[in-house]
Amino acid sequence: MADSVRPYRPNYLSHMDRKRFLTRTLQAAAGVALAPAVLRSAPSGTGGLLFAQAPLPYPFEALEPHIDTLTMQIHYGKHHAAYVKNANEALAAEAVPATTAEQLFGTIGGVSAKLRNNAGGAWNHDLFWSGMAPGKGGEPGGTVADALAGAFGSVQKFKEAFTDAAMKRFGSGWAWLVLQEGKLAIGSTPNQDNPLMEVSDLKGRPLLGLDVWEHAYYLKYQNKRNEYVAAWWNLVNWDSVAARLG
Ligand code: MN
C-alpha cells in the first residue's frame, strides 16, 4: 500500500456520493438501516457539498523519521478531522449553493470565517497527505523534472525557492507549487487559505502543498521549521505532482 500510486481525488462528495456517504456513516454509527426521513432532514437550499476525510494513504508511522508517528496521529486524527467536521457544520448552517469544493473556494469571500478556515483545512490536508509517500522523496523524474527545470532553472532551484516560501510564511499557513495559466509558480497562503480561493493573492491549481503550521512539526522540530522543511523533501510524492500536473 505504501508503494501504490494513489490517483488524485478531491475530498468532497458529489450529491449522490453524499447520499451514499451519509447512508454508510449513519448506518455504521447506528448499526441499522437508514430511514429515508433521515436523508430528507439534510439541510435544504444547499448545493449538497459535504467534505469527507480521505483515508490516510499510509500508516501513521510510515513517514518516520522525517515526520513522527505522534504528530501524524494528532495531525490527521484531531486537526484534520476537526476541519472536516466543522466545515460540514458550517455548510449545513449557511446554505451555500456550491456543489464542489472548487465552486466554494471560488466564492469563499462571501461565507463565514468558520467555513473559509475549515473548508480550506479539510481540502488542504487531503492534498498534503497524498503529496507525501514513504520512499517517494528525492528527485522527481520525467515530466515533473522537466517542468520544474523549465520554470525555475533546475529542480534544486525549485526546491530552494519553495523552501524560501515555506520559511517566509509568517505564522501559520501553507507553501504551494501551483499551475497558473499554464505556468508553474511558487507562493504561500496564510491560515488555511489556498490558491483556489478567490481571496488568495496566490492563485492557480495546487500541485504540491506544504503545511507550515506549528502543529505540523512542533513535537519533533519545535521552533526549527527549517529542519522540518528539509526533512519533508524526503517524503514528497512526485507521482502525485505528476498526476495533478496532468
Ligand atoms: Mn495542518
PDB file of C-alpha atoms and ligand atoms in Angstrom:
ATOM      1  CA  MET A   1       0.000   0.000   0.000  1.00  0.00           C
ATOM      2  CA  ALA A   2       2.831   2.325   0.820  1.00  0.00           C
ATOM      3  CA  ASP A   3       4.234   1.907  -2.670  1.00  0.00           C
ATOM      4  CA  SER A   4       0.996   2.269  -4.558  1.00  0.00           C
ATOM      5  CA  VAL A   5       0.333   5.400  -6.527  1.00  0.00           C
ATOM      6  CA  ARG A   6      -2.952   6.818  -5.409  1.00  0.00           C
ATOM      7  CA  PRO A   7      -4.848   8.792  -8.015  1.00  0.00           C
ATOM      8  CA  TYR A   8      -5.653  12.331  -7.035  1.00  0.00           C
ATOM      9  CA  ARG A   9      -9.201  12.546  -5.812  1.00  0.00           C
ATOM     10  CA  PRO A  10     -10.894  15.631  -4.452  1.00  0.00           C
ATOM     11  CA  ASN A  11     -12.019  15.125  -0.880  1.00  0.00           C
ATOM     12  CA  TYR A  12     -15.546  16.286  -1.338  1.00  0.00           C
ATOM     13  CA  LEU A  13     -18.545  14.284  -2.343  1.00  0.00           C
ATOM     14  CA  SER A  14     -20.995  14.834  -5.146  1.00  0.00           C
ATOM     15  CA  HIS A  15     -24.674  14.968  -4.290  1.00  0.00           C
ATOM     16  CA  MET A  16     -25.177  11.262  -4.983  1.00  0.00           C
ATOM     17  CA  ASP A  17     -21.926  10.318  -3.259  1.00  0.00           C
ATOM     18  CA  ARG A  18     -23.110  12.407  -0.351  1.00  0.00           C
ATOM     19  CA  LYS A  19     -26.268  10.362  -0.012  1.00  0.00           C
ATOM     20  CA  ARG A  20     -24.274   7.156  -0.084  1.00  0.00           C
ATOM     21  CA  PHE A  21     -21.735   8.598   2.365  1.00  0.00           C
ATOM     22  CA  LEU A  22     -24.424   9.725   4.761  1.00  0.00           C
ATOM     23  CA  THR A  23     -26.108   6.360   4.499  1.00  0.00           C
ATOM     24  CA  ARG A  24     -22.909   4.475   5.186  1.00  0.00           C
ATOM     25  CA  THR A  25     -21.872   6.780   8.006  1.00  0.00           C
ATOM     26  CA  LEU A  26     -25.207   6.728   9.724  1.00  0.00           C
ATOM     27  CA  GLN A  27     -25.658   3.009   9.237  1.00  0.00           C
ATOM     28  CA  ALA A  28     -22.232   2.437  10.669  1.00  0.00           C
ATOM     29  CA  ALA A  29     -22.936   4.713  13.606  1.00  0.00           C
ATOM     30  CA  ALA A  30     -26.369   3.321  14.359  1.00  0.00           C
ATOM     31  CA  GLY A  31     -25.934  -0.219  13.147  1.00  0.00           C
ATOM     32  CA  VAL A  32     -29.314  -0.020  11.480  1.00  0.00           C
ATOM     33  CA  ALA A  33     -30.723   0.592   8.044  1.00  0.00           C
ATOM     34  CA  LEU A  34     -31.284   4.238   7.324  1.00  0.00           C
ATOM     35  CA  ALA A  35     -34.818   5.543   7.214  1.00  0.00           C
ATOM     36  CA  PRO A  36     -35.487   7.832   4.221  1.00  0.00           C
ATOM     37  CA  ALA A  37     -36.651  10.549   6.596  1.00  0.00           C
ATOM     38  CA  VAL A  38     -33.108  10.984   7.808  1.00  0.00           C
ATOM     39  CA  LEU A  39     -31.898  11.950   4.353  1.00  0.00           C
ATOM     40  CA  ARG A  40     -34.787  14.369   3.903  1.00  0.00           C
ATOM     41  CA  SER A  41     -33.710  16.081   7.085  1.00  0.00           C
ATOM     42  CA  ALA A  42     -30.417  17.110   5.461  1.00  0.00           C
ATOM     43  CA  PRO A  43     -30.175  20.891   5.057  1.00  0.00           C
ATOM     44  CA  SER A  44     -32.162  22.208   2.149  1.00  0.00           C
ATOM     45  CA  GLY A  45     -31.129  25.072  -0.051  1.00  0.00           C
ATOM     46  CA  THR A  46     -27.513  23.933  -0.173  1.00  0.00           C
ATOM     47  CA  GLY A  47     -25.660  22.604  -3.182  1.00  0.00           C
ATOM     48  CA  GLY A  48     -25.141  19.327  -1.405  1.00  0.00           C
ATOM     49  CA  LEU A  49     -21.409  19.808  -0.845  1.00  0.00           C
ATOM     50  CA  LEU A  50     -20.072  17.732   2.015  1.00  0.00           C
ATOM     51  CA  PHE A  51     -16.440  17.210   2.928  1.00  0.00           C
ATOM     52  CA  ALA A  52     -15.105  13.780   3.771  1.00  0.00           C
ATOM     53  CA  GLN A  53     -11.739  12.927   5.252  1.00  0.00           C
ATOM     54  CA  ALA A  54      -9.984  10.596   2.829  1.00  0.00           C
ATOM     55  CA  PRO A  55      -8.206   7.664   4.462  1.00  0.00           C
ATOM     56  CA  LEU A  56      -4.558   8.362   5.182  1.00  0.00           C
ATOM     57  CA  PRO A  57      -2.758   6.651   2.265  1.00  0.00           C
ATOM     58  CA  TYR A  58      -0.132   5.085   4.584  1.00  0.00           C
ATOM     59  CA  PRO A  59       0.180   4.141   8.258  1.00  0.00           C
ATOM     60  CA  PHE A  60       0.808   6.885  10.841  1.00  0.00           C
ATOM     61  CA  GLU A  61       4.353   5.632  11.396  1.00  0.00           C
ATOM     62  CA  ALA A  62       5.229   5.372   7.702  1.00  0.00           C
ATOM     63  CA  LEU A  63       6.806   8.818   7.444  1.00  0.00           C
ATOM     64  CA  GLU A  64       9.308   8.245  10.251  1.00  0.00           C
ATOM     65  CA  PRO A  65      11.881   9.528  10.919  1.00  0.00           C
ATOM     66  CA  HIS A  66      11.027  12.653   8.938  1.00  0.00           C
ATOM     67  CA  ILE A  67       7.551  13.124  10.406  1.00  0.00           C
ATOM     68  CA  ASP A  68       6.958  11.336  13.681  1.00  0.00           C
ATOM     69  CA  THR A  69       4.079   8.993  14.441  1.00  0.00           C
ATOM     70  CA  LEU A  70       2.510  11.056  17.230  1.00  0.00           C
ATOM     71  CA  THR A  71       2.451  14.175  15.061  1.00  0.00           C
ATOM     72  CA  MET A  72       0.727  12.202  12.319  1.00  0.00           C
ATOM     73  CA  GLN A  73      -1.814  10.732  14.727  1.00  0.00           C
ATOM     74  CA  ILE A  74      -2.743  14.137  16.121  1.00  0.00           C
ATOM     75  CA  HIS A  75      -2.496  15.995  12.820  1.00  0.00           C
ATOM     76  CA  TYR A  76      -4.699  13.572  10.874  1.00  0.00           C
ATOM     77  CA  GLY A  77      -6.863  12.280  13.694  1.00  0.00           C
ATOM     78  CA  LYS A  78      -7.542  15.551  15.516  1.00  0.00           C
ATOM     79  CA  HIS A  79      -6.680  18.617  13.435  1.00  0.00           C
ATOM     80  CA  HIS A  80      -7.760  17.381  10.005  1.00  0.00           C
ATOM     81  CA  ALA A  81     -10.767  15.540  11.380  1.00  0.00           C
ATOM     82  CA  ALA A  82     -11.918  18.716  13.132  1.00  0.00           C
ATOM     83  CA  TYR A  83     -11.610  20.787   9.947  1.00  0.00           C
ATOM     84  CA  VAL A  84     -13.827  18.302   8.116  1.00  0.00           C
ATOM     85  CA  LYS A  85     -16.416  18.190  10.892  1.00  0.00           C
ATOM     86  CA  ASN A  86     -16.512  21.956  11.300  1.00  0.00           C
ATOM     87  CA  ALA A  87     -16.622  22.605   7.559  1.00  0.00           C
ATOM     88  CA  ASN A  88     -19.672  20.372   7.245  1.00  0.00           C
ATOM     89  CA  GLU A  89     -21.321  22.069  10.223  1.00  0.00           C
ATOM     90  CA  ALA A  90     -20.793  25.436   8.579  1.00  0.00           C
ATOM     91  CA  LEU A  91     -22.018  24.198   5.195  1.00  0.00           C
ATOM     92  CA  ALA A  92     -25.198  22.962   6.839  1.00  0.00           C
ATOM     93  CA  ALA A  93     -25.719  26.260   8.642  1.00  0.00           C
ATOM     94  CA  GLU A  94     -25.020  28.623   5.758  1.00  0.00           C
ATOM     95  CA  ALA A  95     -26.977  27.154   2.832  1.00  0.00           C
ATOM     96  CA  VAL A  96     -24.069  27.585   0.435  1.00  0.00           C
ATOM     97  CA  PRO A  97     -25.089  26.700  -3.135  1.00  0.00           C
ATOM     98  CA  ALA A  98     -21.684  25.244  -4.111  1.00  0.00           C
ATOM     99  CA  THR A  99     -21.659  21.657  -5.319  1.00  0.00           C
ATOM    100  CA  THR A 100     -17.882  21.289  -5.431  1.00  0.00           C
ATOM    101  CA  ALA A 101     -15.022  22.494  -3.279  1.00  0.00           C
ATOM    102  CA  GLU A 102     -13.708  24.467  -6.251  1.00  0.00           C
ATOM    103  CA  GLN A 103     -17.029  26.325  -6.542  1.00  0.00           C
ATOM    104  CA  LEU A 104     -16.996  27.013  -2.822  1.00  0.00           C
ATOM    105  CA  PHE A 105     -13.439  28.357  -2.942  1.00  0.00           C
ATOM    106  CA  GLY A 106     -14.348  30.479  -5.953  1.00  0.00           C
ATOM    107  CA  THR A 107     -16.950  32.301  -3.855  1.00  0.00           C
ATOM    108  CA  ILE A 108     -15.269  31.988  -0.461  1.00  0.00           C
ATOM    109  CA  GLY A 109     -15.266  35.745   0.177  1.00  0.00           C
ATOM    110  CA  GLY A 110     -18.997  35.538   0.803  1.00  0.00           C
ATOM    111  CA  VAL A 111     -19.018  32.902   3.530  1.00  0.00           C
ATOM    112  CA  SER A 112     -18.188  32.886   7.232  1.00  0.00           C
ATOM    113  CA  ALA A 113     -14.665  32.719   8.601  1.00  0.00           C
ATOM    114  CA  LYS A 114     -15.625  29.349  10.084  1.00  0.00           C
ATOM    115  CA  LEU A 115     -16.462  27.940   6.667  1.00  0.00           C
ATOM    116  CA  ARG A 116     -13.474  29.514   4.928  1.00  0.00           C
ATOM    117  CA  ASN A 117     -10.984  28.270   7.519  1.00  0.00           C
ATOM    118  CA  ASN A 118     -12.400  24.793   7.940  1.00  0.00           C
ATOM    119  CA  ALA A 119     -13.191  24.084   4.291  1.00  0.00           C
ATOM    120  CA  GLY A 120      -9.652  25.158   3.463  1.00  0.00           C
ATOM    121  CA  GLY A 121      -8.315  22.938   6.225  1.00  0.00           C
ATOM    122  CA  ALA A 122     -10.392  19.971   5.081  1.00  0.00           C
ATOM    123  CA  TRP A 123      -9.258  20.265   1.462  1.00  0.00           C
ATOM    124  CA  ASN A 124      -5.633  21.315   2.012  1.00  0.00           C
ATOM    125  CA  HIS A 125      -4.777  18.390   4.258  1.00  0.00           C
ATOM    126  CA  ASP A 126      -6.065  15.831   1.788  1.00  0.00           C
ATOM    127  CA  LEU A 127      -3.670  17.276  -0.748  1.00  0.00           C
ATOM    128  CA  PHE A 128      -0.894  17.353   1.858  1.00  0.00           C
ATOM    129  CA  TRP A 129      -1.249  13.666   2.794  1.00  0.00           C
ATOM    130  CA  SER A 130      -1.352  12.495  -0.801  1.00  0.00           C
ATOM    131  CA  GLY A 131       1.596  14.735  -1.619  1.00  0.00           C
ATOM    132  CA  MET A 132       3.776  12.579   0.613  1.00  0.00           C
ATOM    133  CA  ALA A 133       4.624   8.899   0.454  1.00  0.00           C
ATOM    134  CA  PRO A 134       7.301   6.846   2.172  1.00  0.00           C
ATOM    135  CA  GLY A 135      10.152   6.114  -0.182  1.00  0.00           C
ATOM    136  CA  LYS A 136       8.966   8.588  -2.801  1.00  0.00           C
ATOM    137  CA  GLY A 137      11.194  11.518  -1.900  1.00  0.00           C
ATOM    138  CA  GLY A 138      14.356  12.606  -3.555  1.00  0.00           C
ATOM    139  CA  GLU A 139      14.384  13.760  -7.113  1.00  0.00           C
ATOM    140  CA  PRO A 140      11.415  13.946  -9.447  1.00  0.00           C
ATOM    141  CA  GLY A 141      11.710  12.340 -12.842  1.00  0.00           C
ATOM    142  CA  GLY A 142      10.400  12.787 -16.340  1.00  0.00           C
ATOM    143  CA  THR A 143       7.709  15.358 -16.939  1.00  0.00           C
ATOM    144  CA  VAL A 144       7.850  16.930 -13.487  1.00  0.00           C
ATOM    145  CA  ALA A 145      11.624  17.339 -13.537  1.00  0.00           C
ATOM    146  CA  ASP A 146      11.452  18.918 -16.979  1.00  0.00           C
ATOM    147  CA  ALA A 147       8.638  21.258 -15.948  1.00  0.00           C
ATOM    148  CA  LEU A 148      10.435  22.362 -12.775  1.00  0.00           C
ATOM    149  CA  ALA A 149      13.717  22.889 -14.588  1.00  0.00           C
ATOM    150  CA  GLY A 150      11.931  24.839 -17.306  1.00  0.00           C
ATOM    151  CA  ALA A 151      10.183  27.110 -14.833  1.00  0.00           C
ATOM    152  CA  PHE A 152      12.832  27.579 -12.150  1.00  0.00           C
ATOM    153  CA  GLY A 153      16.157  26.748 -13.809  1.00  0.00           C
ATOM    154  CA  SER A 154      16.662  23.391 -12.106  1.00  0.00           C
ATOM    155  CA  VAL A 155      14.967  21.076  -9.639  1.00  0.00           C
ATOM    156  CA  GLN A 156      17.422  22.288  -6.995  1.00  0.00           C
ATOM    157  CA  LYS A 157      16.499  25.916  -7.640  1.00  0.00           C
ATOM    158  CA  PHE A 158      12.825  24.975  -7.397  1.00  0.00           C
ATOM    159  CA  LYS A 159      13.459  23.337  -4.026  1.00  0.00           C
ATOM    160  CA  GLU A 160      15.321  26.408  -2.789  1.00  0.00           C
ATOM    161  CA  ALA A 161      12.564  28.774  -3.889  1.00  0.00           C
ATOM    162  CA  PHE A 162       9.826  26.581  -2.404  1.00  0.00           C
ATOM    163  CA  THR A 163      11.761  26.248   0.860  1.00  0.00           C
ATOM    164  CA  ASP A 164      12.147  30.014   0.923  1.00  0.00           C
ATOM    165  CA  ALA A 165       8.382  30.459   0.527  1.00  0.00           C
ATOM    166  CA  ALA A 166       7.783  27.975   3.353  1.00  0.00           C
ATOM    167  CA  MET A 167      10.262  29.737   5.626  1.00  0.00           C
ATOM    168  CA  LYS A 168       8.999  33.253   4.895  1.00  0.00           C
ATOM    169  CA  ARG A 169       5.336  32.489   5.572  1.00  0.00           C
ATOM    170  CA  PHE A 170       4.969  34.276   8.898  1.00  0.00           C
ATOM    171  CA  GLY A 171       2.871  32.347  11.392  1.00  0.00           C
ATOM    172  CA  SER A 172       0.513  29.633  10.221  1.00  0.00           C
ATOM    173  CA  GLY A 173      -0.013  28.824   6.574  1.00  0.00           C
ATOM    174  CA  TRP A 174       0.994  26.828   3.537  1.00  0.00           C
ATOM    175  CA  ALA A 175       3.632  26.869   0.809  1.00  0.00           C
ATOM    176  CA  TRP A 176       2.460  25.890  -2.664  1.00  0.00           C
ATOM    177  CA  LEU A 177       3.521  24.903  -6.125  1.00  0.00           C
ATOM    178  CA  VAL A 178       0.705  25.884  -8.462  1.00  0.00           C
ATOM    179  CA  LEU A 179      -0.115  25.823 -12.137  1.00  0.00           C
ATOM    180  CA  GLN A 180      -1.042  29.352 -13.107  1.00  0.00           C
ATOM    181  CA  GLU A 181      -2.461  29.692 -16.613  1.00  0.00           C
ATOM    182  CA  GLY A 182      -0.098  27.036 -17.881  1.00  0.00           C
ATOM    183  CA  LYS A 183       2.929  28.239 -15.904  1.00  0.00           C
ATOM    184  CA  LEU A 184       4.357  26.906 -12.657  1.00  0.00           C
ATOM    185  CA  ALA A 185       4.585  29.304  -9.747  1.00  0.00           C
ATOM    186  CA  ILE A 186       5.566  29.169  -6.076  1.00  0.00           C
ATOM    187  CA  GLY A 187       3.967  31.062  -3.231  1.00  0.00           C
ATOM    188  CA  SER A 188       2.287  30.784   0.134  1.00  0.00           C
ATOM    189  CA  THR A 189      -1.027  31.476   1.813  1.00  0.00           C
ATOM    190  CA  PRO A 190      -1.937  32.354   5.413  1.00  0.00           C
ATOM    191  CA  ASN A 191      -4.043  30.212   7.743  1.00  0.00           C
ATOM    192  CA  GLN A 192      -5.994  27.580   5.772  1.00  0.00           C
ATOM    193  CA  ASP A 193      -6.407  29.652   2.627  1.00  0.00           C
ATOM    194  CA  ASN A 194      -5.393  28.014  -0.642  1.00  0.00           C
ATOM    195  CA  PRO A 195      -4.717  29.129  -4.224  1.00  0.00           C
ATOM    196  CA  LEU A 196      -8.197  28.094  -5.365  1.00  0.00           C
ATOM    197  CA  MET A 197      -9.726  30.781  -3.165  1.00  0.00           C
ATOM    198  CA  GLU A 198     -10.818  33.958  -4.887  1.00  0.00           C
ATOM    199  CA  VAL A 199      -9.456  35.934  -1.938  1.00  0.00           C
ATOM    200  CA  SER A 200      -5.949  34.481  -2.234  1.00  0.00           C
ATOM    201  CA  ASP A 201      -3.058  36.574  -3.530  1.00  0.00           C
ATOM    202  CA  LEU A 202      -1.566  33.371  -4.937  1.00  0.00           C
ATOM    203  CA  LYS A 203      -3.888  31.744  -7.436  1.00  0.00           C
ATOM    204  CA  GLY A 204      -3.668  28.586  -9.500  1.00  0.00           C
ATOM    205  CA  ARG A 205      -4.175  24.852  -9.449  1.00  0.00           C
ATOM    206  CA  PRO A 206      -2.305  23.399  -6.440  1.00  0.00           C
ATOM    207  CA  LEU A 207       0.184  20.709  -7.424  1.00  0.00           C
ATOM    208  CA  LEU A 208       2.049  20.437  -4.116  1.00  0.00           C
ATOM    209  CA  GLY A 209       1.306  21.919  -0.702  1.00  0.00           C
ATOM    210  CA  LEU A 210       3.353  22.051   2.481  1.00  0.00           C
ATOM    211  CA  ASP A 211       1.678  22.674   5.823  1.00  0.00           C
ATOM    212  CA  VAL A 212       3.841  25.031   7.877  1.00  0.00           C
ATOM    213  CA  TRP A 213       1.510  25.362  10.857  1.00  0.00           C
ATOM    214  CA  GLU A 214       3.404  24.596  14.044  1.00  0.00           C
ATOM    215  CA  HIS A 215       1.039  21.664  14.657  1.00  0.00           C
ATOM    216  CA  ALA A 216       2.655  20.002  11.638  1.00  0.00           C
ATOM    217  CA  TYR A 217       6.128  19.878  13.175  1.00  0.00           C
ATOM    218  CA  TYR A 218       6.400  21.255  16.702  1.00  0.00           C
ATOM    219  CA  LEU A 219       6.516  17.952  18.612  1.00  0.00           C
ATOM    220  CA  LYS A 220       9.627  16.818  16.765  1.00  0.00           C
ATOM    221  CA  TYR A 221      11.214  20.009  15.493  1.00  0.00           C
ATOM    222  CA  GLN A 222       9.968  22.678  17.946  1.00  0.00           C
ATOM    223  CA  ASN A 223      10.926  26.082  16.515  1.00  0.00           C
ATOM    224  CA  LYS A 224      13.132  24.620  13.770  1.00  0.00           C
ATOM    225  CA  ARG A 225      10.810  24.909  10.795  1.00  0.00           C
ATOM    226  CA  ASN A 226      13.848  24.754   8.523  1.00  0.00           C
ATOM    227  CA  GLU A 227      14.642  21.212   9.701  1.00  0.00           C
ATOM    228  CA  TYR A 228      11.039  20.122   9.149  1.00  0.00           C
ATOM    229  CA  VAL A 229      11.001  21.518   5.615  1.00  0.00           C
ATOM    230  CA  ALA A 230      14.348  19.889   4.825  1.00  0.00           C
ATOM    231  CA  ALA A 231      13.079  16.537   6.117  1.00  0.00           C
ATOM    232  CA  TRP A 232       9.815  16.870   4.171  1.00  0.00           C
ATOM    233  CA  TRP A 233      11.661  16.809   0.853  1.00  0.00           C
ATOM    234  CA  ASN A 234      12.491  13.169   1.640  1.00  0.00           C
ATOM    235  CA  LEU A 235       8.771  12.386   1.527  1.00  0.00           C
ATOM    236  CA  VAL A 236       7.453  14.283  -1.482  1.00  0.00           C
ATOM    237  CA  ASN A 237       5.316  12.048  -3.672  1.00  0.00           C
ATOM    238  CA  TRP A 238       6.393  13.233  -7.094  1.00  0.00           C
ATOM    239  CA  ASP A 239       3.934  10.861  -8.727  1.00  0.00           C
ATOM    240  CA  SER A 240       1.119  12.877  -7.154  1.00  0.00           C
ATOM    241  CA  VAL A 241       2.618  16.082  -8.545  1.00  0.00           C
ATOM    242  CA  ALA A 242       2.778  14.491 -11.992  1.00  0.00           C
ATOM    243  CA  ALA A 243      -0.853  13.358 -11.717  1.00  0.00           C
ATOM    244  CA  ARG A 244      -2.034  16.860 -10.761  1.00  0.00           C
ATOM    245  CA  LEU A 245       0.083  18.448 -13.467  1.00  0.00           C
ATOM    246  CA  GLY A 246      -1.826  16.243 -15.920  1.00  0.00           C
TER     247      GLY A 246
HETATM  248 MN    MN B   1      -2.234  21.015   9.457  1.00  0.00          MN
END
